[in-house]
Coordinates of C-alpha atoms in Angstrom, one line a residue:
X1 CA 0.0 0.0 0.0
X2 CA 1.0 3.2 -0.7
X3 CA 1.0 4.8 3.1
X4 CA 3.4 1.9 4.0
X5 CA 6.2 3.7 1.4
X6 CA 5.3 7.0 2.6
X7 CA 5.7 6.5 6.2
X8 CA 9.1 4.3 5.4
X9 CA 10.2 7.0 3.9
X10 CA 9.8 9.6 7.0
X11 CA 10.7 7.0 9.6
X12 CA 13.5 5.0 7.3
X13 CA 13.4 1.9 5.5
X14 CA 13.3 -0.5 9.4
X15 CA 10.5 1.1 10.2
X16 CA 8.0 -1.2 9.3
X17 CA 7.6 -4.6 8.7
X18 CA 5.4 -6.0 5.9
X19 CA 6.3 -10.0 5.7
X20 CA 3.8 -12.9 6.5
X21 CA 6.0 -14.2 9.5
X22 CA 6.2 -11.5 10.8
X23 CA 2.4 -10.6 10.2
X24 CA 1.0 -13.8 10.6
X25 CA 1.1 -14.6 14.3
X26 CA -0.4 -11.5 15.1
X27 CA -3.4 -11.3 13.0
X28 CA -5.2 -13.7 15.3
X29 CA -6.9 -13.5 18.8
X30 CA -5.9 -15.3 22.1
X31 CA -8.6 -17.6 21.4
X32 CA -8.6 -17.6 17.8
X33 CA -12.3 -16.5 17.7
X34 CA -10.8 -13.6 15.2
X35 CA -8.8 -13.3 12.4
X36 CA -7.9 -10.0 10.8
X37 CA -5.5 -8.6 8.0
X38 CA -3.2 -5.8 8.2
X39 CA -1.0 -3.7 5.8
X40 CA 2.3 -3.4 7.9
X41 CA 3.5 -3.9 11.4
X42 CA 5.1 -1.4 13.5
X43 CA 7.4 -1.8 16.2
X44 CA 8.0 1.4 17.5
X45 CA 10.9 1.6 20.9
X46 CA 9.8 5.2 22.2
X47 CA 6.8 7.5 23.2
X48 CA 8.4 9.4 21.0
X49 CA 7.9 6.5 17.9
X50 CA 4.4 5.9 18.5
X51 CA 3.8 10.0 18.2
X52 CA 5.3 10.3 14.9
X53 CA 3.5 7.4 13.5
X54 CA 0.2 8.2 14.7
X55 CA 0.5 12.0 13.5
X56 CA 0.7 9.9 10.2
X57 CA -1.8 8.2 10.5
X58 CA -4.5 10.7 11.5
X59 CA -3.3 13.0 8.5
X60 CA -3.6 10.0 6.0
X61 CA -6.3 8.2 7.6
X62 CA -4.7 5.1 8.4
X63 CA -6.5 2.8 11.0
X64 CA -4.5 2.0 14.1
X65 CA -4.5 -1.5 15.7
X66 CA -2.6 -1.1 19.0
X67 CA -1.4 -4.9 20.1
X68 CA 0.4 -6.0 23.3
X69 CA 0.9 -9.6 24.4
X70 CA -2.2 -10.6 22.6
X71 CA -3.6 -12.2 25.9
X72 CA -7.1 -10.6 25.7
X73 CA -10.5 -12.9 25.2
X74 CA -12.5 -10.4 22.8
X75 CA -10.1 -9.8 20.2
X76 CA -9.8 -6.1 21.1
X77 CA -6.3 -6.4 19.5
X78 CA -6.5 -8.3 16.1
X79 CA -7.1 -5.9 13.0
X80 CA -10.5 -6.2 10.6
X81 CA -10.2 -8.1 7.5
X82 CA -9.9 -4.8 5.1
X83 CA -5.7 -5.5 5.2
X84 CA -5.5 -1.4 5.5
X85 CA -4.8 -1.2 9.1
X86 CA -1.2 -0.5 10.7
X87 CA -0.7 -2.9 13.5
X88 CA 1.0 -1.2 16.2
X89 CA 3.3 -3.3 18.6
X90 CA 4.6 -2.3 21.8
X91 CA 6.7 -5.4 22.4
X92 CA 9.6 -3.2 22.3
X93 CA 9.0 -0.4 24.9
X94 CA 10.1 -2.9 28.0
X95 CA 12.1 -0.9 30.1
X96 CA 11.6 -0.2 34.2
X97 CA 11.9 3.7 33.8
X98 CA 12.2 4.2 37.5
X99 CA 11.4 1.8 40.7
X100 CA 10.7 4.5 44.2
X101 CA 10.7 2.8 46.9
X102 CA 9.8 4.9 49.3
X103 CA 7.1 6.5 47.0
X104 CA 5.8 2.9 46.7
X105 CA 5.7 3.7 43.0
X106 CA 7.2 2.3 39.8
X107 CA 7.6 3.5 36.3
X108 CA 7.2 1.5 33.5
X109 CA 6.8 1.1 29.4
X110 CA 3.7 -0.1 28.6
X111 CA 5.8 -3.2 26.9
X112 CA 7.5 -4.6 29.9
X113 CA 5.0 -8.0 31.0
X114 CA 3.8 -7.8 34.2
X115 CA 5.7 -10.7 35.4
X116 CA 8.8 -8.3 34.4
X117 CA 7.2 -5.8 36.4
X118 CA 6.9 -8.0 39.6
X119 CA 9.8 -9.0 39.3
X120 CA 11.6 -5.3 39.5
X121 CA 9.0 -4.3 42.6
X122 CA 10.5 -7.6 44.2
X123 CA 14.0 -6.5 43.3
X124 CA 13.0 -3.1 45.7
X125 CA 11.6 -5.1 48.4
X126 CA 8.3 -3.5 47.6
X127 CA 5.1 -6.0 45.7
X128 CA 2.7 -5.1 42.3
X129 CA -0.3 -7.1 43.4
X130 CA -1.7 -8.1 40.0
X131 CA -1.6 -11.6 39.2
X132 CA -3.2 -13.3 36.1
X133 CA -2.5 -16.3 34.6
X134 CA -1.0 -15.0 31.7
X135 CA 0.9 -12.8 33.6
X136 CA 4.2 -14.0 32.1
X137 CA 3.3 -13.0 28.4
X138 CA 0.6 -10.3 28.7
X139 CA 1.8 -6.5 29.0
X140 CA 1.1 -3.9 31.3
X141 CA -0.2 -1.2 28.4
X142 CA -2.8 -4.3 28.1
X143 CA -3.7 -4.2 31.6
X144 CA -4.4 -1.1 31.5
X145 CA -6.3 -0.9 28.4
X146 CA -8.8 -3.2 29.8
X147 CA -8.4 -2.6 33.1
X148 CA -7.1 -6.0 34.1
X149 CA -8.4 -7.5 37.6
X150 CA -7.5 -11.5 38.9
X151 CA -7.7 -12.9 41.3
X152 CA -6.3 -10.3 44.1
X153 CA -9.4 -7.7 43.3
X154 CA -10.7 -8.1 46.7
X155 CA -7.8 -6.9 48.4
X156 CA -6.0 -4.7 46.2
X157 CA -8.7 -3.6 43.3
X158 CA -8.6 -3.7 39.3
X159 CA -5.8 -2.2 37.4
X160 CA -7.8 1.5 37.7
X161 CA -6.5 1.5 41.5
X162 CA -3.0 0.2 41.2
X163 CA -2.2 3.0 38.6
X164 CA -1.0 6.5 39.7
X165 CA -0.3 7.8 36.5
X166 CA 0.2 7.0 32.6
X167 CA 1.9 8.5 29.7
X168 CA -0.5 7.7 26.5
X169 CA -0.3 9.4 22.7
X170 CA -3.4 10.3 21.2
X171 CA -4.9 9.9 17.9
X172 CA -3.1 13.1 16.5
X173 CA 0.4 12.2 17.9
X174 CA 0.1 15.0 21.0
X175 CA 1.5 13.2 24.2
X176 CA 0.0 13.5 27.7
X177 CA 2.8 12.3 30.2
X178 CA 1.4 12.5 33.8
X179 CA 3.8 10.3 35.3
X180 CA 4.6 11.9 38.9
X181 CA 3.8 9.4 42.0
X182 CA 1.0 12.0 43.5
X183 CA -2.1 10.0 45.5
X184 CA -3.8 13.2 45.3
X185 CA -4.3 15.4 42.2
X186 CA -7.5 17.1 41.8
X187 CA -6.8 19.5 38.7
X188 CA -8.9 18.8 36.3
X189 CA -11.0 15.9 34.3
X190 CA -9.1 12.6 35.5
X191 CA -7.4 11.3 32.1
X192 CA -5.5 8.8 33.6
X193 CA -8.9 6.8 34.4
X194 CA -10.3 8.1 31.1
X195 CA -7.6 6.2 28.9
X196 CA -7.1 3.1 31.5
X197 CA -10.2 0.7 30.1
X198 CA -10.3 2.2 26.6
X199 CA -8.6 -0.5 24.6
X200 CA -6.8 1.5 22.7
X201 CA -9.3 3.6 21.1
X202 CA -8.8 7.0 23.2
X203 CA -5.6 6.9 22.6
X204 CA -2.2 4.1 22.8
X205 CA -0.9 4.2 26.8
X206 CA 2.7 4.1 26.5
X207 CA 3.8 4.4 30.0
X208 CA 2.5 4.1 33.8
X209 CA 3.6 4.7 37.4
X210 CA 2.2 2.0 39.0
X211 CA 1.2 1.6 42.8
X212 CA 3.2 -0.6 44.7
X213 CA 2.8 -2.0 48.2
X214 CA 5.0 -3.7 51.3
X215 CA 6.2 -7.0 50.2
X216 CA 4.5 -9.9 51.6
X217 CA 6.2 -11.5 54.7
X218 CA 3.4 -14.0 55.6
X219 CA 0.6 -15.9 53.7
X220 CA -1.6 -18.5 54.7
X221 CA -3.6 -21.1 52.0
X222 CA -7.3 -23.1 52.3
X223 CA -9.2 -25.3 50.1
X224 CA -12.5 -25.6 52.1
X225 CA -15.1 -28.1 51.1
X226 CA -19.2 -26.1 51.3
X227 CA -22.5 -27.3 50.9
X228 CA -23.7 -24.7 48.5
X229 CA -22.9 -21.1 46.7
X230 CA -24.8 -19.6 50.6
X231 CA -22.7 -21.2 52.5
X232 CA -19.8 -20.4 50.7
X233 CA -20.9 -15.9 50.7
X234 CA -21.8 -16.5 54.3
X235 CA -18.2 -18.2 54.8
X236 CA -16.8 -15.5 52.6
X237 CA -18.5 -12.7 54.8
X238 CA -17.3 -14.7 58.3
X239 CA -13.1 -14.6 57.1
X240 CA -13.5 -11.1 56.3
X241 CA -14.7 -9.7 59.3
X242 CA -11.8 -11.9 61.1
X243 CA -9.4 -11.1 58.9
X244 CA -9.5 -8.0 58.2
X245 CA -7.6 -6.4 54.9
X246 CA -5.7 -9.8 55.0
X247 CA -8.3 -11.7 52.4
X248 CA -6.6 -10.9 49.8
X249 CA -8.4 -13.8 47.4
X250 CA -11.4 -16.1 47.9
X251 CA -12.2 -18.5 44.8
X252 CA -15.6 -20.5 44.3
X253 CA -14.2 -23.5 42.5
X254 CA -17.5 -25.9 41.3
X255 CA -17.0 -29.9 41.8
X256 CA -17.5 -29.8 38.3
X257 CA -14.3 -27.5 37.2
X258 CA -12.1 -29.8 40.0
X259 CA -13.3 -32.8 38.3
X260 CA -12.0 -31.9 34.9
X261 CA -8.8 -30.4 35.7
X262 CA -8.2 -33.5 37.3
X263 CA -9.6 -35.8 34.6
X264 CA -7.2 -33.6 32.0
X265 CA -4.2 -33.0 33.1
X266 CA -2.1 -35.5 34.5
X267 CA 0.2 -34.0 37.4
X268 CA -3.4 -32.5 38.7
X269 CA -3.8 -33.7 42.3
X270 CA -7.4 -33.3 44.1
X271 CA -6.7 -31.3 47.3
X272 CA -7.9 -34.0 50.1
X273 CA -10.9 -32.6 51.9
X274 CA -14.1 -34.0 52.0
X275 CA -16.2 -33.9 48.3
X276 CA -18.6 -31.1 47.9
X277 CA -20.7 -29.6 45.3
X278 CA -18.4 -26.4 45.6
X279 CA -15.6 -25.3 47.0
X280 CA -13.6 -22.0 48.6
X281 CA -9.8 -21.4 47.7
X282 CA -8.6 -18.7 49.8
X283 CA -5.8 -16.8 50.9
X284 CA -4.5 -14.2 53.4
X285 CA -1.6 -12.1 53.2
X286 CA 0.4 -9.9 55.9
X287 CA 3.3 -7.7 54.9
X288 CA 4.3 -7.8 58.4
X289 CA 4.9 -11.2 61.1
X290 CA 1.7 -11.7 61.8
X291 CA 0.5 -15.8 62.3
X292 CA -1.1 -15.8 59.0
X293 CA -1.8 -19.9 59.4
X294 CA -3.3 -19.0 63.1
X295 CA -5.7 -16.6 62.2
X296 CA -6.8 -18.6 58.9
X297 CA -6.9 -22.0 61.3
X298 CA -8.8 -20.1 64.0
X299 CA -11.4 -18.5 61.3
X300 CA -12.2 -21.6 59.8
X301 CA -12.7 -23.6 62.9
X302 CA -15.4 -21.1 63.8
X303 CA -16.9 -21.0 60.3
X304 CA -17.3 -25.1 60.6
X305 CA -18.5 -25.0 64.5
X306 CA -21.3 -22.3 62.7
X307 CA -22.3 -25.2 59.8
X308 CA -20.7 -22.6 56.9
X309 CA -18.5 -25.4 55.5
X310 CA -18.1 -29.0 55.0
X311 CA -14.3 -29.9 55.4
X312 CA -11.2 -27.1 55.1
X313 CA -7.7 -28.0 54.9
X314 CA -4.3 -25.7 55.5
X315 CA -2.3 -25.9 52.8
X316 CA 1.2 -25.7 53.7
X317 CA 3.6 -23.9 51.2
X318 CA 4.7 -26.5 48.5
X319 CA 0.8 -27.4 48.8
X320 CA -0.5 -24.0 48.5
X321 CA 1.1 -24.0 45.0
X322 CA -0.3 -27.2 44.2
X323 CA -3.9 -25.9 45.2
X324 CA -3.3 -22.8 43.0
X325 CA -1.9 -24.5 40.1
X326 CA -5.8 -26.1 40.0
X327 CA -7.2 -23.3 39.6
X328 CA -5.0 -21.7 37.2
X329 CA -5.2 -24.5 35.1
X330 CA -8.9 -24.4 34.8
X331 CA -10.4 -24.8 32.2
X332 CA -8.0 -27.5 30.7
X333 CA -7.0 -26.9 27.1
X334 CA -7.4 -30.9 26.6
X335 CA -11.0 -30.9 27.6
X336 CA -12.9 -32.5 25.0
X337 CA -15.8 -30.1 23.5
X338 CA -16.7 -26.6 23.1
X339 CA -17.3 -24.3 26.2
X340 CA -20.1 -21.2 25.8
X341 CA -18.3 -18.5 28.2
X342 CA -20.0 -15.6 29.9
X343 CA -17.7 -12.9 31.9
X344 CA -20.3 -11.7 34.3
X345 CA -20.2 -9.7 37.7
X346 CA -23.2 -8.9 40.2
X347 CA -23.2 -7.6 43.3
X348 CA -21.8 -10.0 45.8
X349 CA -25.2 -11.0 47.9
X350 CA -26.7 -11.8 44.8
X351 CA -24.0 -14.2 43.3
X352 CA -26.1 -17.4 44.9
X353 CA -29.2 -16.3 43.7
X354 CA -27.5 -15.8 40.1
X355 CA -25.9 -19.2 40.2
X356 CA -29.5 -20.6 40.7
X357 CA -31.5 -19.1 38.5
X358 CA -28.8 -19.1 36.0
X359 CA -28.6 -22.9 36.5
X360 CA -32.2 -23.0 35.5
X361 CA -31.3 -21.1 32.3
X362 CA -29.0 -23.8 31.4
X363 CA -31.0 -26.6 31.8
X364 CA -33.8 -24.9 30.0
X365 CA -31.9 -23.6 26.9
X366 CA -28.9 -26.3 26.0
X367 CA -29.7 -30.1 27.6
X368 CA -26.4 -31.3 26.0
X369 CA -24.3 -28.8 28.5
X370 CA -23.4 -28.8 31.9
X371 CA -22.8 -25.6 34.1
X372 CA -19.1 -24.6 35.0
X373 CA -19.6 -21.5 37.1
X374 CA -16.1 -20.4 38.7
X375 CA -15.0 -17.6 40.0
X376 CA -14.1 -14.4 41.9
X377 CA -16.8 -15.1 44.7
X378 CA -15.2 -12.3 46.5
X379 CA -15.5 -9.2 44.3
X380 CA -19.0 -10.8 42.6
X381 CA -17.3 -11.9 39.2
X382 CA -18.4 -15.2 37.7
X383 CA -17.1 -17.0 34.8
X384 CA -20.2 -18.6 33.9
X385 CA -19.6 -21.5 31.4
X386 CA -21.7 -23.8 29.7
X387 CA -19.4 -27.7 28.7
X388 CA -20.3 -29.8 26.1
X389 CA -21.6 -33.0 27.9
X390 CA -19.0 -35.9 26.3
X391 CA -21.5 -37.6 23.6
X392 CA -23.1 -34.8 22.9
X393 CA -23.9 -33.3 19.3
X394 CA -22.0 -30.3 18.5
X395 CA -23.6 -28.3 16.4
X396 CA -26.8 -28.4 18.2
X397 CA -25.3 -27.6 21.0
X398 CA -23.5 -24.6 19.3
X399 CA -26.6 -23.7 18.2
X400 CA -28.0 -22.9 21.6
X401 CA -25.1 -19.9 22.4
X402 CA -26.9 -16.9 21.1
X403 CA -30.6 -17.6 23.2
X404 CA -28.2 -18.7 26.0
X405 CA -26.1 -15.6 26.3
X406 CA -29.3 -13.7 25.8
X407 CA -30.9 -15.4 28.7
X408 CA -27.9 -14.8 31.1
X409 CA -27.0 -11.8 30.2
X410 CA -30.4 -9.8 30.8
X411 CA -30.5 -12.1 34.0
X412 CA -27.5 -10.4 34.9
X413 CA -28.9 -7.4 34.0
X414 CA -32.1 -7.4 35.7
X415 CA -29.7 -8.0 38.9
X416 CA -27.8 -5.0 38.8
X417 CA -24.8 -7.1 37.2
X418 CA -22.6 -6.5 34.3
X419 CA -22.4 -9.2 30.9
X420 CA -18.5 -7.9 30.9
X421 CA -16.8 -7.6 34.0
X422 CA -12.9 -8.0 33.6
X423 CA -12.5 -9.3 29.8
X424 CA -13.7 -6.0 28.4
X425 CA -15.6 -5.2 25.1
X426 CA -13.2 -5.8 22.3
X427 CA -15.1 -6.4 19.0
X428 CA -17.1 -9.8 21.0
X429 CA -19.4 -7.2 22.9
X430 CA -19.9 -4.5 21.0
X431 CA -23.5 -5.5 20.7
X432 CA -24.4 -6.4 23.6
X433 CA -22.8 -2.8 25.3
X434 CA -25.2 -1.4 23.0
X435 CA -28.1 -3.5 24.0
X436 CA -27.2 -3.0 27.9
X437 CA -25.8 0.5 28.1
X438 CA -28.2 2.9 28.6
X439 CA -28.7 5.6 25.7
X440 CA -26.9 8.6 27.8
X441 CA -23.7 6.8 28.8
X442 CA -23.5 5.3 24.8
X443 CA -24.1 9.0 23.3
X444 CA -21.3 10.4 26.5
X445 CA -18.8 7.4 25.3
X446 CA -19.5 8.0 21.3
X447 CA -18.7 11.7 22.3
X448 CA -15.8 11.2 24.1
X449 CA -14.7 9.3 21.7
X450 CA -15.0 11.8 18.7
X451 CA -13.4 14.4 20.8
X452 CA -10.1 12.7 21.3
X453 CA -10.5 10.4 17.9
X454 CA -12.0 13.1 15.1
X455 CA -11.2 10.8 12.3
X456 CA -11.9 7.1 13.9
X457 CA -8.3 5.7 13.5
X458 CA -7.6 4.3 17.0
X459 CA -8.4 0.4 17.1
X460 CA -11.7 1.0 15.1
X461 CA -14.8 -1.7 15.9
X462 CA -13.6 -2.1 19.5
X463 CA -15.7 -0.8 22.4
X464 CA -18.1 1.4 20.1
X465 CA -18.9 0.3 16.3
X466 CA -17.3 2.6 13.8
X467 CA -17.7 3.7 10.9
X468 CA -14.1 2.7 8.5
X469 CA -12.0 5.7 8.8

């Protein structure tokens, strides 16, 4: 194309890279539900890159397809199938820009992974809470751009609190760089939250100062065996009232997600307490010396003198990791059949209720499936999947995804819940944020997003449909 000699021209003749290995790999989502073409890939290693190329790209009218480590699950990174759209990598804006201890704060391109960014908080005695499975592939500019959360939410928050500031380019090249380690700023419209959660089409986050926080000294593991989804919020709502800020995650793992893990993968081991329709993973933390496996012991001996659990084991260290490699490793790749997944969050009381009547969904709308509901009991997210029951027919039971995420969806909906509640929007949801969004926040986001993006080039057909730029 002809922008692709233009723009080698201004930047030099390594400025962009046009062959299929190197486009290829990229062109494709996480879970391959989308598959795109682009004219050229850039790989920009400066806020200062990205500028140039997107001031040439607004002025030509060249879509922009911002791309980190790939990781997401809406293809909010792979390009349309026009083949006119620069694909924009930041693989190669990795460094730690600064690490402040004592301002609990680190600095860092929006390239560097977030294991890389652990690593360098470790390395100052200090701890970046995040944790996600893909944590050793998947980059922090990602993280922000759809505000990543995991499994630590209900201590620590989503990516919107563990971000002081960012550094981003906007659709005409200008740079914001608000970088500076202040808790409190109140001048102005907050752009740091208005950029964190975009994905990419406000503008292409470069840079952030992260929060950081005491490293951990003490932490204390339990798999605990419960009756039901009540049991489990009422034993959720007991450990946090004796614990304090020290829950720092609480899991609702379904007999049916432990049973395949360990039908799957070989080296899986079932934790040892008694079997239950559900069970709690949780875990407390202490940055200072505090008897992390006393007050976890002495929690859950009242919860099962109260009736809020089964059977509850201590996990000792080696054995913590095995217990969280289970969960991790749900759902196993080597499952056989398809999976219907639904990303939702509602407020925590309600999350039995939702299990129930959303179980009743299920068996309504798709006989040949079988509910795998998992989750972040703790801060109300759900991942609320539908198996293929072994034997069954595919395609009809394909067929049944579109009335089946309509079902759950408005029931999530009519609960004060969300049908996206860490994945994002991407180009997966686009509909559905205009079927659920009400008509003043779609017209505030559509103008928002005309006032930073006049001409549509940033990551077009993700969040909000577009019209080609």
């Amino acid at each position: 194309m002809e922008f692709v000699s233009q723009l080698r021209e201004l930047l030099g003749p390594d400025s962009l890279r046009t062959g299929p290995d190197d486009l290829a790999p990229l062109l494709a989502d996480h879970r391959q539900l989308f598959r795109g073409r682009a004219a050229a890939l850039a790989l920009p290693d400066s806020t200062a890159e990205v500028s140039r190329r997107l001031a040439f790209c607004n002025t030509h009218r060249i879509s922009v397809v911002p791309q980190g480590g790939n990781t997401g699950y809406c293809g909010g990174a792979t390009p349309d199938e026009s083949g006119t759209a620069l694909l924009l990598s930041l693989r190669r804006m990795r460094r730690i820009r600064a690490v402040n201890a004592d301002d609990f704060a680190l600095v860092a391109d929006a390239g560097c992974t977030l294991a890389e960014v652990q690593v360098a908080a470790e390395g100052a005695d200090r701890y970046f809470p995040l944790s996600l499975g893909s944590e050793g592939s998947c980059q922090i500019g990602g993280n922000l751009a759809t505000n990543a959360g995991g499994t630590a939410v209900l201590r620590y928050g989503m990516m919107r609190d563990l971000t002081l500031g960012i550094e981003a380019v906007l659709a005409d090249g200008s740079v914001i760089s608000q970088l500076a380690p202040l808790r409190k700023d109140n001048t102005g419209y907050d752009l740091r939250q208005l950029l964190i959660g975009s994905e990419g089409t406000l503008g292409i986050i470069t840079a952030a100062c992260l929060k950081l926080f005491p490293a951990v000294r003490a932490r204390a593991t339990a798999w605990i065996s419960v009756a039901s989804a009540d049991q489990a919020l009422s034993l959720l709502a007991l450990l946090r009232e004796r614990s304090a800020d020290r829950l720092v995650t609480c899991e609702l793992v379904p007999q049916a997600a432990l049973n395949l893990v360990l039908q799957h993968i070989p080296a899986a081991r079932d934790p040892g307490t008694a079997a239950a329709p559900w069970y709690l993973l949780v875990e407390l933390a202490s940055s200072g010396d505090d008897d992390m496996d006393g007050l976890l012991q002495a929690a859950l001996a009242q919860a099962l003198e109260r009736d809020l659990g089964l059977d509850a084991a201590l996990a000792r260290k080696w054995r913590a990791a095995r217990i969280w490699r289970l969960r991790e490793r749900y759902p196993p790749r080597s499952a056989a059949g398809a999976s219907l997944k639904h990303d939702i969050s509602a407020p925590v009381a309600r999350i039995p209720e939702f299990i129930r009547r959303g179980s009743a969904l299920v068996e309504q709308h798709i006989p040949e499936g079988f509910l795998v509901a998992y989750g972040h009991i703790g801060d109300g997210n759900l991942h609320f999947n539908v198996n293929q029951r072994p034997g069954a027919d595919s395609p009809s039971f394909l067929a049944c995804e579109a009335p089946l995420k309509r079902a759950v969806h408005d029931l999530v909906a009519s609960m004060g819940g969300s049908f996206s509640a860490e994945h994002g929007i991407g180009q997966l949801k686009v509909a559905e944020l205009e079927r659920y969004a009400q008509p003043a926040e779609l017209a505030a986001m559509r103008a928002i997003k005309h006032a930073l993006d006049p001409n549509g080039i940033l990551n077009p057909g993700k969040v909000l449909r577009s019209t080609p730029p």
